[in-house]
Every structure is written in C-alpha cells, then in structure tokens.
Amino acid sequence: MEERIVIVGAGQAGGELAAGLRKQGYKGRVLLLGDEAHPPYQRPPLSKGFLLGKMALSDLYLKPRETYERFDIELKTGTRVEAIDRSTREVSLGDGSRLAYDKLVLATGGRARPLSLPGLEGARLENLFSVRSISDVEAMRGRFVPGNHLVIIGGGYVGLEAAAVAVQLGLRVTLLEAAPRLLSRVTGPEVSSFIEQLHRQQGVEFRLSCQVRGLELDEARRQVRGVSLTCHGVPERLEADLVLVGIGLLPNTELASAAGLAVDNGIVVDAYACTADPDILAIGDCANQPSAYTGGRIRLESVPNAIEHARVAASTLMGKREPSAAIPWFWSDQYGLKLQMVGLSTGYEQCVTRGAVEGKEFSAFYLKDRRVIAADVMGRPAEFMAAKRLVASRAQVDVTLLGDPAVPLIRLAA
Ligand code: FAD
C-alpha cells in the first residue's frame, strides 16, 4: 500500500512541510489536516496589515487552495484531530472517523494564553479578544473604530503591533505591562525605551509595572466595561470599549501528551524533529528542539523557525539527516518601521548601539565575552544581513569599531 504521511495542523509549518515533501520528490500520500476553515496562512499580518484592513484575506494564504490539489496534497480544513493511537498508527478525527498513518507530524502550533482572573469563569465576553487566528481578527474588527478605547494587556510584540494599528485607525489605546519595561524578556533597556517613545509619540498611553486586578463586566456578563489595575501600588480603573490580551502562547501539546510522548514546554524532539516514537515528528511553535546556537533546548515562535523546522522534518522523512544550524531570528512592523532581531540576548554583558536612535535607524548589539550573541536592528535591512553573519561568526569584535557607523559592519563579520 502507498505510504502515508499525515500532518496535523495546517499552519505555517504544516503547509511548508507538505509542499517541501513534494519538492523533494516524495511519492506517497500527503494528508494535511487543519481545524481552521482556511488553507495554511501567514499569521504575522494578523496584528499588522490585515488588522489595519490593508491586506485581503486571500493575500494571507501561503498558497491558493488549488495549488494543494496540483501538488497532490490532500488538504482537509475544518478537520480536528482528537487523538493518536500509536499501537494501530491511527488518528481519530472530530467526526468520529479514523485515519491511518505511516508517519505522523504534529504541527499544532499554539493558542493565546488566556487571562486568568477571578470572576471571569463562565463569562462569554464579546469584547475581550486575543489575536491568533483570522477568526480572532474578524471578531474584533467591528470594534476597531475611531474613538473607541482599547485596553491592551501585555507589552510583547503582538500587543505593540496591535497598538500601532489601533492608533492608526483612530482608537485611543492604553497598554498595560506587568514588567517595568516593554519587551523585557527579549530585548535590552535601550530598545525597550525606544519602542516606548515611538508609541508615546503616536499617542499610546502606558501603565508599566502594572497588575491587572479584574475586569468590570456589564450585568449580562457579556461586555467588559472597565479594567481595574494597580500601578506602582496605586489603584486605578480604566473604562474600556474593548480589551485585547497579548500575554503569550500556550503550545498545543495535548495530543502528544495524551499519546504518551514527552512534553516539556513543547513536544520534545531531537535534532531531526523526531519524538521518541520513530513514526511521530513535531515541528514549529509546538516543538521543543535542540539548538545548535544555544547548546541547549529551545521552543521558538517565529515564521523563520516554522520554515526551517519544516525543512528539517522533510529531510528526515525523505531518509536524510539534516539538522538545523539556524540562528533564531524574528521581525516586527510598527508604524511602518521594520524591526529585525537575531539571536537571543539572554545573559548579555554589554550593549553597543550604532546609528541614531532619534533618527529611528539604529542597531543594538548584545555582547558576551566580546562576541555578539544577538542584535536588534531598526529600519536598516541591509545592516541586518551583516548582523546575522556577525552573530553566526561568534568572532570576538572590537566594541569601538562595532559602535562606529563609519566602519562597515560586514568588515567585522568577515
Ligand atoms: P500555526 O501557524 O499556529 O499553525 C498551527 C495550526 O494547527 C493552526 O491552524 C491550529 O488551529 C492547528 N491545529 C492545532 N491543533 C490541531 C488539531 N488537533 N487538529 C487539527 N488542527 C490543529 N512570527 C514572525 O517571525 N514574525 C512576526 O512578525 C510574527 N508576527 C505574529 C503575529 C501574530 C498575531 C501571531 C499570532 C504570530 C506571529 N508570528 C510572527 C509567529 C508565527 O506566526 C508563528 O511562529 C507561526 O505561525 C508558527 O507556525 P506553526 O505552523 O508552528 O503554528
């Protein structure tokens, strides 16, 4: 019988893998199962151009639906996998049917971390949102109207991008962050302060070091009317027309753990994207993988990672062994400014900036033992390429030359 690869999750990683298998000449059946109504699509525009109304739905799709037919990929949208039976090598679907696999790839991504506050149990709130899917954006769009007050809980990239879109659409925006500065887990104070100023100039208000105490609901418990919080010990109440929660992601690992596979902040895989079961792989946001860059294990939430991890899995499934040597990178767009980040700055000893912070074109390099371990590049795409090479080279650098914009960065990366 023809071999079958079943991919669970028709998102960025699942879609890339299905296409990658065909590109590598895989001759068996490829089934791509997704519980959303859409073919695989890009999520980054959900908090950027699509939310702003500048991008059509079809532009989000990685490929038009017909392309899957052309590549002989059996795409089944609206199809949820409920369980894995490893003894019979079958998955059970939401409609009660079962589907056999020879190889199974979990590309289940994650879901927005819900707000956990007393008193919200059982409430179905029509103006409390998160942004993970097309349907999330479609649900909130009608409330993104001029004059409405949007309260955003969480000062990470998704919250900040949504804030940028909202002010451009004429909403009033207040962003609440528990840490003393924005993006504190992923960037240095210099960049946090730059981003804060960028948003303040556009009218976004911030409450930093702030604890959300509760949501005030209407009598029917359908609408949030206000948010109560404490900021530096001072209680405050903010009225709200809508609330957006951007406090991170929970990886979708339940299928794997129910099937007895190891889960530890993601489905545990080896350098070839394999779980301990030789017939089951996991890729993308849901997977915890070894990292050649950190020397430890890592779970990444980014498009470049989803694409690279799909490539690794496709090679494994084709009988090759090609682990990843990629360095994590990510981008964000706020008010038309492109921010690009490479590496992880955790544990850095020194930050060197290059260029004019006021001119909104500068880079921040994070060093440890005089080696650049990470960089944040604002509005300088050409410099980003050199920054990537610099991080990859692990070479020790002269910090004076690094901070001097007259010295081509590429020379230091050579
Ligand atoms: P996903 O794309 O989430 O796909 C997983 C799919 O699996 C989903 O469709 C899910 O519904 C489905 N699924 C889950 N369980 C089941 C099941 N049991 N049965 C069937 N289907 C199932 N990254 C960047 O690099 N740059 C950015 O600027 C950026 N911006 C972002 C903005 C937003 C608003 C969001 C939400 C993400 C952003 N990301 C960005 C992250 C990036 O989109 C993700 O890292 C990427 O989509 C991960 O791909 P994935 O395939 O692992 O997961």
XYZ file of C-alpha atoms and ligand atoms in Angstrom:
467
model
C 0.000 0.000 0.000
C 1.093 3.549 -0.688
C 2.896 5.163 2.262
C 1.003 7.978 4.020
C 2.308 10.975 5.856
C -0.353 12.669 7.961
C 0.351 16.236 9.081
C -1.762 17.567 11.970
C -2.057 21.350 11.794
C -2.409 23.236 8.517
C -0.478 26.304 9.640
C 2.843 27.796 8.597
C 4.948 24.737 9.488
C 2.437 22.120 8.268
C 1.900 23.936 4.972
C 5.643 24.329 4.374
C 6.254 20.668 5.159
C 3.570 19.374 2.780
C 4.949 21.485 -0.077
C 8.554 20.671 0.892
C 7.877 16.910 0.699
C 6.585 17.240 -2.841
C 9.504 19.497 -3.822
C 11.877 16.837 -2.531
C 10.098 14.254 -4.693
C 8.059 12.398 -2.063
C 5.793 9.961 -3.951
C 3.444 8.727 -1.193
C 0.210 10.300 0.054
C 0.420 13.585 1.957
C -2.592 14.481 4.103
C -2.678 17.914 5.683
C -5.351 18.234 8.380
C -6.279 21.577 9.905
C -9.049 22.548 12.295
C -9.403 26.071 10.891
C -11.577 26.873 7.884
C -8.632 28.222 5.893
C -5.713 26.753 3.981
C -2.319 27.455 5.617
C -1.817 31.191 6.099
C 0.684 33.681 7.445
C -0.126 34.912 10.949
C 2.214 37.949 11.143
C -0.191 40.238 9.204
C -2.966 39.436 11.708
C -1.545 42.084 14.047
C -0.269 44.280 11.200
C -1.616 44.822 7.649
C -4.649 42.527 7.912
C -5.869 44.115 11.152
C -5.286 47.520 9.567
C -7.512 46.489 6.657
C -4.689 46.889 4.135
C -4.492 43.218 3.186
C -7.107 40.941 1.657
C -7.866 37.540 3.159
C -6.557 35.717 0.093
C -3.211 37.549 0.436
C -2.705 35.840 3.791
C -2.794 32.382 2.249
C 0.622 30.792 1.750
C -0.715 29.240 -1.470
C -4.106 29.283 -3.163
C -6.224 26.193 -2.396
C -5.829 24.872 -5.986
C -2.062 24.615 -5.537
C -2.531 21.852 -2.950
C -4.527 19.859 -5.491
C -1.863 20.471 -8.099
C 0.817 19.150 -5.720
C -1.414 16.193 -4.828
C -1.616 17.305 -1.202
C -4.873 16.196 0.430
C -5.757 19.326 2.363
C -8.647 18.821 4.775
C -9.648 22.041 6.504
C -12.244 22.133 9.302
C -10.830 18.787 10.439
C -9.727 18.384 14.024
C -7.572 15.511 15.187
C -8.798 14.390 18.607
C -6.408 11.570 19.498
C -3.472 9.470 18.356
C -3.467 5.692 18.684
C 0.190 4.735 18.456
C -0.497 0.993 18.672
C -2.556 0.960 15.451
C -0.893 4.050 13.924
C -4.188 5.885 13.520
C -5.558 9.274 14.407
C -9.194 9.871 15.327
C -10.947 12.872 13.877
C -13.633 15.182 15.247
C -16.341 13.393 13.184
C -15.516 10.072 14.850
C -13.669 8.584 11.859
C -10.128 7.206 11.998
C -7.257 7.707 9.620
C -4.168 5.515 9.308
C -0.659 6.925 9.065
C 2.801 5.601 8.405
C 4.427 8.795 9.611
C 2.660 11.451 11.653
C 3.834 15.043 12.002
C 2.424 17.271 14.737
C 2.434 20.898 13.607
C -0.248 22.066 16.004
C 1.192 25.496 16.891
C -0.219 27.129 19.985
C -3.120 29.142 21.356
C -3.220 32.510 23.032
C -2.613 32.280 26.778
C -5.951 33.172 28.410
C -6.291 35.848 31.054
C -6.667 34.215 34.418
C -8.622 36.476 36.745
C -11.168 35.681 39.455
C -14.784 36.227 38.455
C -14.373 35.517 34.739
C -15.388 31.861 34.983
C -18.248 31.049 32.655
C -18.426 34.572 31.167
C -18.571 34.741 27.345
C -17.245 38.192 26.716
C -17.961 39.751 23.350
C -15.346 42.500 23.579
C -12.417 40.568 25.084
C -10.057 39.390 22.370
C -6.739 37.756 21.603
C -5.098 37.634 18.208
C -4.001 34.249 16.971
C -6.253 33.450 14.015
C -8.178 35.030 11.138
C -11.414 34.474 13.055
C -9.987 36.393 16.053
C -9.335 39.410 13.812
C -12.720 39.121 12.114
C -14.383 39.091 15.542
C -12.649 42.266 16.756
C -12.641 44.279 13.538
C -16.090 45.830 14.053
C -14.852 47.412 17.299
C -11.700 48.885 15.799
C -13.474 52.177 15.143
C -12.276 55.742 15.787
C -12.801 56.974 19.332
C -13.146 53.544 20.958
C -10.873 52.955 23.918
C -8.769 49.824 23.526
C -7.006 48.446 26.588
C -4.197 46.049 25.705
C -2.928 43.666 28.359
C 0.670 42.658 27.598
C 3.547 44.652 26.128
C 5.040 41.992 23.838
C 5.305 42.236 20.063
C 1.712 41.252 19.313
C 0.288 43.793 21.794
C 2.567 46.538 20.498
C 1.748 45.837 16.858
C -1.968 45.878 17.644
C -1.480 49.186 19.495
C 0.219 50.671 16.406
C -2.645 49.555 14.159
C -5.288 50.817 16.590
C -3.883 54.357 16.877
C -3.572 54.500 13.094
C -7.288 53.662 12.938
C -8.142 56.424 15.407
C -8.707 54.413 18.577
C -7.499 55.552 21.980
C -5.048 52.988 23.316
C -3.760 52.189 26.795
C -1.288 49.345 27.104
C -0.728 47.580 30.434
C 2.515 45.738 31.143
C 3.445 43.868 34.331
C 7.218 44.351 33.904
C 8.890 47.731 34.430
C 9.653 47.977 30.696
C 8.279 46.735 27.360
C 9.659 43.587 25.689
C 11.731 42.966 28.809
C 12.206 39.236 28.165
C 13.526 39.663 24.636
C 15.398 42.928 24.405
C 17.629 45.387 26.273
C 16.506 48.584 28.044
C 17.758 50.808 25.160
C 15.402 49.194 22.665
C 12.532 48.979 25.177
C 12.782 52.685 25.792
C 12.996 53.443 22.039
C 9.837 51.400 21.380
C 8.018 53.081 24.269
C 8.876 56.544 22.917
C 7.868 55.531 19.387
C 4.405 54.604 20.655
C 4.060 57.543 23.048
C 4.723 59.925 20.140
C 1.729 58.381 18.405
C -0.488 58.799 21.468
C -0.372 55.341 23.074
C -0.552 55.511 26.862
C 1.308 53.032 29.029
C 0.985 51.640 32.518
C 4.209 49.783 33.307
C 4.883 47.706 36.466
C 1.142 47.273 36.487
C -1.005 44.442 37.854
C -4.436 43.843 36.382
C -6.797 43.193 39.301
C -10.002 42.448 37.472
C -12.397 43.169 34.645
C -15.607 45.018 35.290
C -18.489 43.357 33.404
C -21.967 44.537 32.464
C -24.982 42.948 34.158
C -25.441 40.315 31.463
C -21.755 39.371 31.808
C -21.327 39.802 28.039
C -19.290 43.014 27.864
C -16.200 44.310 29.614
C -16.865 47.850 30.774
C -13.619 48.574 32.584
C -10.289 47.237 33.791
C -9.104 47.688 37.350
C -5.408 47.701 37.992
C -2.693 48.712 40.387
C 0.300 50.594 39.085
C 3.229 51.227 41.492
C 0.815 50.446 44.334
C -1.775 52.998 43.160
C -5.209 51.579 42.243
C -6.842 52.780 39.015
C -9.871 51.988 36.871
C -9.844 52.366 33.093
C -13.042 52.359 31.077
C -12.758 50.087 28.034
C -14.727 49.578 24.817
C -12.619 46.551 24.031
C -9.765 44.642 25.638
C -7.018 42.757 23.828
C -4.980 40.176 25.717
C -1.462 39.555 24.419
C 0.271 37.637 27.189
C 1.933 34.878 25.222
C 1.215 31.486 23.803
C 0.479 28.024 25.145
C 1.848 25.319 22.849
C -0.757 22.792 21.680
C 0.814 19.669 23.161
C -2.248 17.818 24.489
C -2.441 15.317 21.590
C 1.201 14.376 22.172
C 0.985 14.071 25.939
C -2.230 12.021 25.768
C -0.353 9.669 23.414
C 2.429 9.262 25.983
C 5.019 11.412 24.200
C 7.374 13.603 26.233
C 6.269 17.209 26.655
C 8.324 19.892 28.356
C 7.422 23.413 27.225
C 6.574 21.866 23.846
C 6.689 18.405 22.336
C 10.211 17.124 22.897
C 12.013 16.304 19.632
C 15.598 15.563 18.619
C 17.708 17.456 16.096
C 15.838 15.695 13.258
C 12.379 16.751 14.522
C 11.633 13.198 15.769
C 9.897 12.350 19.025
C 10.843 9.185 20.920
C 8.327 7.371 18.656
C 10.197 6.903 15.351
C 6.934 7.371 13.415
C 5.963 10.701 15.003
C 7.630 14.045 14.407
C 6.784 17.530 15.721
C 7.635 20.932 14.231
C 7.103 24.655 14.649
C 5.694 26.538 17.645
C 4.554 23.322 19.373
C 8.006 21.674 19.418
C 10.884 21.876 21.862
C 14.086 21.150 19.947
C 17.857 21.095 20.499
C 19.517 24.330 19.401
C 23.000 24.397 17.907
C 23.030 28.129 18.686
C 22.326 27.932 22.451
C 23.707 24.440 23.008
C 20.528 23.695 24.980
C 16.879 23.142 24.108
C 14.557 25.785 22.783
C 10.945 26.342 21.707
C 10.656 29.146 19.187
C 7.614 31.062 17.983
C 8.547 32.520 14.614
C 7.960 32.108 10.912
C 11.671 31.526 10.098
C 11.697 28.712 12.684
C 8.498 27.136 11.294
C 10.020 27.151 7.781
C 13.395 25.796 8.904
C 11.856 23.120 11.121
C 9.609 22.002 8.243
C 12.731 21.686 6.086
C 14.444 19.519 8.721
C 11.349 17.277 9.010
C 11.016 16.935 5.223
C 14.654 15.757 5.020
C 14.099 13.285 7.860
C 11.000 11.898 6.155
C 12.967 11.570 2.914
C 15.522 9.417 4.745
C 18.179 12.121 5.024
C 19.510 13.563 8.259
C 19.970 17.315 8.010
C 19.746 19.046 11.408
C 19.350 22.779 11.667
C 22.214 25.159 12.316
C 19.923 28.190 12.031
C 20.161 31.100 14.432
C 16.774 32.294 15.704
C 15.516 35.468 14.091
C 12.293 37.420 14.054
C 10.815 40.650 12.759
C 8.125 43.120 13.736
C 6.494 46.077 11.987
C 5.248 49.083 13.934
C 4.181 52.352 12.240
C 5.940 51.254 9.056
C 9.233 50.794 10.899
C 10.842 47.403 10.385
C 12.436 45.894 13.485
C 14.581 42.809 12.944
C 16.058 40.708 15.697
C 18.657 37.915 15.501
C 19.908 35.681 18.303
C 18.812 35.696 21.932
C 20.160 38.415 24.204
C 19.646 36.456 27.457
C 22.770 36.738 29.631
C 24.445 39.524 27.628
C 27.134 41.562 29.388
C 27.260 44.697 27.249
C 25.036 46.504 24.760
C 26.618 48.587 21.978
C 24.429 50.839 19.839
C 25.260 52.032 16.363
C 23.436 54.796 14.491
C 20.972 57.462 15.564
C 18.235 56.379 17.972
C 16.431 59.715 17.325
C 16.545 59.056 13.564
C 14.758 55.712 14.137
C 17.574 53.935 12.320
C 19.942 52.181 14.647
C 21.124 48.797 15.806
C 21.735 47.416 19.285
C 24.301 44.643 19.635
C 24.334 42.378 22.695
C 27.762 41.040 23.634
C 29.064 38.329 25.889
C 32.789 37.755 26.161
C 33.164 40.395 23.369
C 31.170 38.192 20.987
C 27.909 39.457 19.506
C 25.260 36.972 20.691
C 22.236 38.944 19.458
C 21.265 42.128 17.644
C 18.145 44.303 17.242
C 18.170 46.277 14.003
C 15.705 49.151 13.490
C 14.924 50.281 9.965
C 18.202 49.068 8.421
C 17.525 45.856 6.496
C 20.965 45.855 4.826
C 22.680 46.052 8.213
C 20.536 43.158 9.433
C 22.164 40.787 6.939
C 25.602 41.706 8.293
C 24.301 41.439 11.882
C 23.148 37.886 11.177
C 26.598 36.989 9.905
C 28.214 38.628 12.906
C 26.140 36.569 15.329
C 26.794 33.400 13.329
C 30.564 34.012 13.203
C 30.912 34.049 17.028
C 34.082 36.081 16.443
C 35.319 38.492 19.109
C 34.867 42.082 17.989
C 36.353 45.479 18.775
C 33.485 47.315 20.506
C 34.712 50.735 19.334
C 34.552 49.638 15.702
C 31.187 47.955 16.324
C 29.715 51.221 17.612
C 31.169 53.316 14.769
C 28.673 53.646 11.893
C 31.538 54.680 9.581
C 33.007 51.168 9.810
C 31.106 48.769 7.532
C 29.603 46.074 9.731
C 30.309 43.494 7.090
C 34.038 44.038 7.753
C 33.577 42.972 11.376
C 31.528 39.971 10.314
C 34.169 38.801 7.839
P 0.457 27.759 13.483
O 0.731 28.682 12.347
O -0.220 28.303 14.691
O -0.396 26.542 12.914
C -0.896 25.508 13.725
C -2.230 25.058 13.163
O -2.592 23.811 13.725
C -3.366 26.014 13.486
O -4.122 26.278 12.337
C -4.177 25.238 14.514
O -5.526 25.623 14.528
C -3.976 23.820 14.002
N -4.269 22.756 14.975
C -3.925 22.724 16.282
N -4.362 21.576 16.854
C -4.995 20.878 15.879
C -5.661 19.609 15.861
N -5.745 18.847 16.944
N -6.218 19.189 14.694
C -6.117 19.960 13.573
N -5.507 21.159 13.548
C -4.943 21.601 14.678
N 6.484 35.390 13.527
C 7.474 36.103 12.930
O 8.515 35.515 12.602
N 7.345 37.444 12.682
C 6.224 38.128 13.030
O 6.152 39.339 12.797
C 5.151 37.412 13.653
N 4.015 38.040 13.983
C 2.981 37.321 14.523
C 1.791 37.960 14.803
C 0.719 37.242 15.331
C -0.568 37.959 15.627
C 0.839 35.861 15.599
C -0.324 35.090 16.173
C 2.028 35.212 15.322
C 3.106 35.927 14.784
N 4.321 35.303 14.495
C 5.333 36.017 13.898
C 4.545 33.890 14.850
C 4.295 32.950 13.686
O 3.119 33.269 13.009
C 4.253 31.527 14.216
O 5.510 31.264 14.811
C 3.963 30.502 13.131
O 2.677 30.682 12.606
C 4.108 29.102 13.692
O 3.707 28.158 12.740
P 3.111 26.744 13.206
O 2.743 26.036 11.954
O 4.027 26.120 14.170
O 1.793 27.105 14.018
